Tab-separated table of C-alpha atoms in Angstrom:
chain	number	residue	atom	x	y	z
A	218	GLN	CA	5.963	-31.825	21.811
A	219	LEU	CA	8.187	-28.928	20.835
A	220	GLN	CA	8.257	-25.738	23.169
A	221	LEU	CA	9.984	-22.455	22.590
A	222	GLN	CA	10.618	-19.900	25.279
A	223	GLU	CA	11.894	-16.441	24.778
A	224	SER	CA	14.293	-14.726	27.199
A	225	GLY	CA	16.108	-11.368	27.488
A	226	PRO	CA	16.040	-7.940	28.781
A	227	GLY	CA	12.687	-6.198	28.784
A	228	LEU	CA	14.288	-2.640	28.521
A	229	VAL	CA	16.939	-1.670	26.036
A	230	LYS	CA	18.228	1.824	25.807
A	231	PRO	CA	17.877	3.637	22.269
A	232	SER	CA	20.706	3.764	19.728
A	233	GLU	CA	23.744	2.752	21.753
A	234	GLU	CA	22.344	-0.571	22.957
A	235	THR	CA	22.004	-3.839	21.252
A	236	LEU	CA	18.736	-5.729	21.727
A	237	SER	CA	19.601	-9.478	22.526
A	238	LEU	CA	17.081	-12.226	23.031
A	239	THR	CA	17.384	-15.995	23.137
A	240	CYS	CA	14.866	-18.640	22.210
A	241	THR	CA	15.300	-21.958	24.125
A	242	VAL	CA	13.934	-25.173	22.446
A	243	SER	CA	12.711	-27.963	24.322
A	244	GLY	CA	10.983	-31.393	23.410
A	245	GLY	CA	13.047	-31.650	20.501
A	246	SER	CA	16.393	-30.832	18.782
A	247	ILE	CA	17.352	-27.555	17.217
A	248	SER	CA	19.216	-29.642	14.909
A	249	SER	CA	16.338	-31.139	13.277
A	250	THR	CA	16.476	-31.269	9.513
A	251	THR	CA	12.772	-30.635	9.173
A	252	HIS	CA	12.609	-27.235	11.190
A	253	TYR	CA	13.449	-23.694	10.643
A	254	TRP	CA	13.746	-21.277	13.608
A	255	GLY	CA	12.324	-17.645	13.100
A	256	TRP	CA	11.753	-14.392	14.956
A	257	ILE	CA	8.529	-12.341	14.579
A	258	ARG	CA	7.614	-9.039	16.484
A	259	GLN	CA	4.518	-7.362	17.188
A	260	PRO	CA	4.477	-3.448	18.069
A	261	PRO	CA	1.802	-2.650	20.856
A	262	GLY	CA	-1.593	-2.594	19.051
A	263	LYS	CA	-0.120	-3.263	15.774
A	264	GLY	CA	0.497	-6.178	13.304
A	265	LEU	CA	2.970	-9.083	12.952
A	266	GLU	CA	6.417	-8.501	11.264
A	267	TRP	CA	8.823	-11.226	10.319
A	268	ILE	CA	12.531	-10.433	11.322
A	269	GLY	CA	14.217	-13.391	10.019
A	270	SER	CA	14.764	-17.153	10.213
A	271	ILE	CA	17.671	-19.584	10.663
A	272	TYR	CA	18.511	-23.498	9.789
A	273	TYR	CA	20.449	-25.476	12.194
A	274	THR	CA	23.361	-25.405	9.765
A	275	GLY	CA	23.504	-21.517	10.416
A	276	ASN	CA	21.978	-20.449	7.000
A	277	THR	CA	20.089	-17.285	7.691
A	278	TYR	CA	17.077	-15.372	6.016
A	279	TYR	CA	16.344	-11.854	7.057
A	280	ASN	CA	13.529	-9.338	6.323
A	281	PRO	CA	15.095	-6.875	3.821
A	282	SER	CA	13.857	-4.022	5.904
A	283	LEU	CA	15.793	-5.092	8.971
A	284	LYS	CA	18.778	-6.898	7.519
A	285	SER	CA	21.250	-4.274	8.080
A	286	ARG	CA	20.544	-4.180	12.091
A	287	VAL	CA	19.915	-7.870	12.570
A	288	THR	CA	22.036	-10.994	13.234
A	289	ILE	CA	20.244	-14.474	14.053
A	290	SER	CA	22.563	-17.277	15.169
A	291	VAL	CA	22.177	-20.760	16.327
A	292	ASP	CA	23.879	-22.725	19.196
A	293	THR	CA	23.233	-26.494	18.712
A	294	SER	CA	25.014	-27.434	21.978
A	295	LYS	CA	22.616	-25.337	23.937
A	296	ASN	CA	19.718	-26.041	21.861
A	297	HIS	CA	18.883	-22.455	21.438
A	298	PHE	CA	18.834	-19.724	18.898
A	299	SER	CA	19.344	-15.934	19.374
A	300	LEU	CA	18.458	-12.496	17.904
A	301	LYS	CA	20.536	-9.562	18.068
A	302	MET	CA	19.234	-6.043	16.775
A	303	SER	CA	21.630	-3.016	16.678
A	304	SER	CA	20.869	0.665	16.613
A	305	VAL	CA	17.463	0.229	18.254
A	306	THR	CA	15.077	3.103	18.602
A	307	ALA	CA	11.471	3.388	20.126
A	308	ALA	CA	10.216	1.800	16.916
A	309	ASP	CA	11.667	-1.507	17.850
A	310	THR	CA	9.456	-1.595	21.033
A	311	ALA	CA	7.565	-4.731	20.518
A	312	VAL	CA	6.632	-8.219	21.741
A	313	TYR	CA	9.101	-10.449	20.145
A	314	TYR	CA	8.145	-14.034	19.427
A	315	CYS	CA	10.259	-17.028	18.461
A	316	ALA	CA	8.809	-19.728	16.376
A	317	THR	CA	9.339	-22.782	14.285
A	318	ASN	CA	8.276	-23.885	10.821
A	319	GLY	CA	9.064	-26.672	8.440
A	320	PRO	CA	9.952	-28.738	6.729
A	321	THR	CA	10.553	-25.862	4.290
A	322	LEU	CA	11.542	-22.353	4.868
A	323	TYR	CA	8.231	-21.289	3.275
A	324	ASP	CA	5.972	-23.372	5.489
A	325	ALA	CA	3.865	-21.920	8.321
A	326	PHE	CA	5.050	-20.966	11.831
A	327	ASP	CA	3.213	-23.791	13.577
A	328	ILE	CA	4.691	-23.571	17.168
A	329	TRP	CA	5.278	-20.214	18.799
A	330	GLY	CA	6.831	-19.031	22.134
A	331	GLN	CA	4.728	-17.124	24.454
A	332	GLY	CA	6.366	-13.934	23.553
A	333	THR	CA	8.581	-11.405	25.369
A	334	MET	CA	7.958	-7.560	25.667
A	335	VAL	CA	10.887	-5.460	24.924
A	336	THR	CA	10.571	-1.876	25.382
A	337	VAL	CA	13.250	0.586	23.886
A	338	SER	CA	13.617	3.697	26.178
A	339	SER	CA	16.296	5.746	27.850
B	143	GLN	CA	0.938	-0.398	4.816
B	144	SER	CA	1.115	-4.236	4.556
B	145	VAL	CA	1.817	-5.745	0.946
B	146	LEU	CA	-0.984	-8.124	2.033
B	147	THR	CA	-4.344	-6.194	2.407
B	148	GLN	CA	-6.841	-7.261	5.041
B	149	PRO	CA	-9.882	-5.366	5.951
B	150	PRO	CA	-9.277	-3.787	9.430
B	151	SER	CA	-12.417	-5.143	10.852
B	152	ALA	CA	-15.190	-7.603	10.420
B	153	SER	CA	-18.188	-8.636	12.549
B	154	GLY	CA	-20.916	-11.134	12.733
B	155	THR	CA	-23.391	-12.489	15.091
B	156	PRO	CA	-23.308	-15.936	16.741
B	157	GLY	CA	-24.165	-18.767	14.249
B	158	GLN	CA	-23.374	-16.634	11.342
B	159	ARG	CA	-20.932	-17.074	8.611
B	160	VAL	CA	-18.128	-14.539	8.422
B	161	THR	CA	-15.497	-14.237	5.596
B	162	ILE	CA	-12.270	-12.373	6.034
B	163	SER	CA	-10.363	-11.515	2.808
B	164	CYS	CA	-6.609	-11.128	2.025
B	165	SER	CA	-5.295	-9.633	-1.236
B	166	GLY	CA	-1.756	-9.750	-2.544
B	167	SER	CA	0.190	-10.015	-5.922
B	168	SER	CA	1.702	-12.580	-8.045
B	169	SER	CA	5.002	-12.641	-6.161
B	170	ASN	CA	3.284	-13.694	-2.964
B	171	ILE	CA	-0.200	-15.052	-2.968
B	172	GLY	CA	-0.168	-15.707	-6.655
B	173	SER	CA	2.867	-18.050	-6.355
B	174	ASN	CA	3.118	-19.358	-2.945
B	175	TYR	CA	1.174	-20.942	-0.107
B	176	VAL	CA	-0.846	-18.743	2.238
B	177	TYR	CA	-1.392	-19.349	5.937
B	178	TRP	CA	-3.906	-18.093	8.492
B	179	TYR	CA	-3.216	-17.325	12.156
B	180	GLN	CA	-5.771	-16.484	14.738
B	181	GLN	CA	-4.506	-14.309	17.839
B	182	LEU	CA	-6.756	-14.074	20.982
B	183	PRO	CA	-6.022	-11.126	23.103
B	184	GLY	CA	-2.724	-11.202	25.010
B	185	THR	CA	-1.633	-14.645	23.449
B	186	ALA	CA	0.792	-15.817	20.593
B	187	PRO	CA	-0.687	-16.278	17.141
B	188	LYS	CA	-1.976	-19.774	16.562
B	189	LEU	CA	-1.994	-21.578	13.140
B	190	LEU	CA	-5.390	-21.844	11.684
B	191	ILE	CA	-4.858	-22.812	8.132
B	192	TYR	CA	-1.868	-23.824	6.328
B	193	ARG	CA	-1.182	-24.336	2.581
B	194	ASN	CA	-4.142	-22.410	1.461
B	195	ASN	CA	-6.817	-24.508	2.911
B	196	GLN	CA	-5.550	-27.372	5.228
B	197	ARG	CA	-6.526	-27.320	8.881
B	198	PRO	CA	-3.987	-28.434	11.601
B	199	SER	CA	-5.262	-31.115	13.862
B	200	GLY	CA	-7.307	-29.585	16.524
B	201	VAL	CA	-8.760	-26.744	14.542
B	202	PRO	CA	-12.553	-27.116	13.944
B	203	ASP	CA	-13.903	-27.569	10.363
B	204	ARG	CA	-15.835	-24.360	10.978
B	205	PHE	CA	-12.726	-22.521	9.718
B	206	SER	CA	-11.822	-23.034	5.890
B	207	GLY	CA	-9.444	-21.332	3.621
B	208	SER	CA	-9.730	-20.795	-0.091
B	209	LYS	CA	-7.543	-19.088	-2.805
B	210	SER	CA	-8.291	-17.650	-6.110
B	211	GLY	CA	-5.401	-16.109	-7.971
B	212	THR	CA	-3.822	-13.487	-5.778
B	213	SER	CA	-6.444	-13.365	-3.169
B	214	VAL	CA	-7.399	-15.627	-0.355
B	215	SER	CA	-10.311	-15.850	2.066
B	216	LEU	CA	-10.886	-17.269	5.574
B	217	ALA	CA	-14.331	-18.443	6.298
B	218	ILE	CA	-15.768	-19.020	9.851
B	219	SER	CA	-19.073	-20.676	9.881
B	220	GLY	CA	-21.301	-21.062	13.026
B	221	LEU	CA	-19.600	-18.002	14.615
B	222	ARG	CA	-18.948	-18.419	18.286
B	223	SER	CA	-17.945	-15.752	20.745
B	224	GLU	CA	-14.638	-17.323	21.289
B	225	ASP	CA	-13.885	-16.647	17.625
B	226	GLU	CA	-13.406	-12.988	18.632
B	227	ALA	CA	-9.873	-12.306	17.823
B	228	ASP	CA	-7.425	-10.847	15.390
B	229	TYR	CA	-6.805	-12.967	12.070
B	230	TYR	CA	-3.655	-12.424	9.992
B	231	CYS	CA	-2.881	-13.914	6.618
B	232	ALA	CA	0.796	-14.680	5.568
B	233	ALA	CA	2.804	-15.740	2.684
B	234	TRP	CA	6.179	-15.849	1.298
B	235	ASP	CA	7.296	-13.193	-1.198
B	236	ASP	CA	9.431	-14.121	-4.003
B	237	SER	CA	10.426	-10.507	-4.809
B	238	LEU	CA	11.331	-9.597	-1.395
B	239	SER	CA	12.630	-13.041	-0.484
B	240	GLY	CA	10.914	-12.817	2.723
B	241	ARG	CA	7.810	-13.710	4.809
B	242	LEU	CA	4.873	-11.180	4.801
B	243	PHE	CA	1.936	-10.901	7.138
B	244	GLY	CA	-1.150	-9.084	6.399
B	245	GLY	CA	-2.190	-6.157	8.539
B	246	GLY	CA	-4.756	-8.205	10.519
B	247	THR	CA	-8.584	-8.097	10.785
B	248	LYS	CA	-10.089	-7.660	14.151
B	249	LEU	CA	-13.231	-9.828	14.373
B	250	THR	CA	-15.822	-8.825	16.641
B	251	VAL	CA	-18.782	-11.410	17.671
B	252	LEU	CA	-21.963	-9.031	18.296
């Protein structure tokens, strides 16, 4: 049974710092040909927003509204994938979830991590 | 403002049937599968319906999805108190080349 776990700092300073999170996959291989790996966020009291997705080959797909600030990468040797978001502001304060979907990019996220709260504040 | 439009709230009494709508356009709902998620307070979203009307194993058949043109609906029959949650629709958008979520509907069981 696949399980995903987010990790990273819970507090990031605005503007100058980069938000960095990692999602560790257990119970399966991140190199699976039938899975894509994604990041979704949810500001407090608000709805869900897709940030982007990656395939084990390194192919990436980003939300156009965040693309200029976001990089998603995969490390198959560590069975994890990562999110980096630059030039963060208070508007980036949210619970960040990692999730998996497949076998196509367009399929539903069917397994989610528990989420990690990231606060952007000085 | 989400591209996929949901009513912000819905309510019903135990045993009742409730429907939540989600409206989009030809570039998203009109041409792609739609998914529904249930989010209980303080927890990660859970997949409720995939590919418009399919239920993952373990999801009760009280939950059903339907699609017509550029709109979809989630129906919950035999409403229970544990159904009180936020519900989100989602779909890929061909114009944006990205995944969209609806704004969410908060379901209250009276």
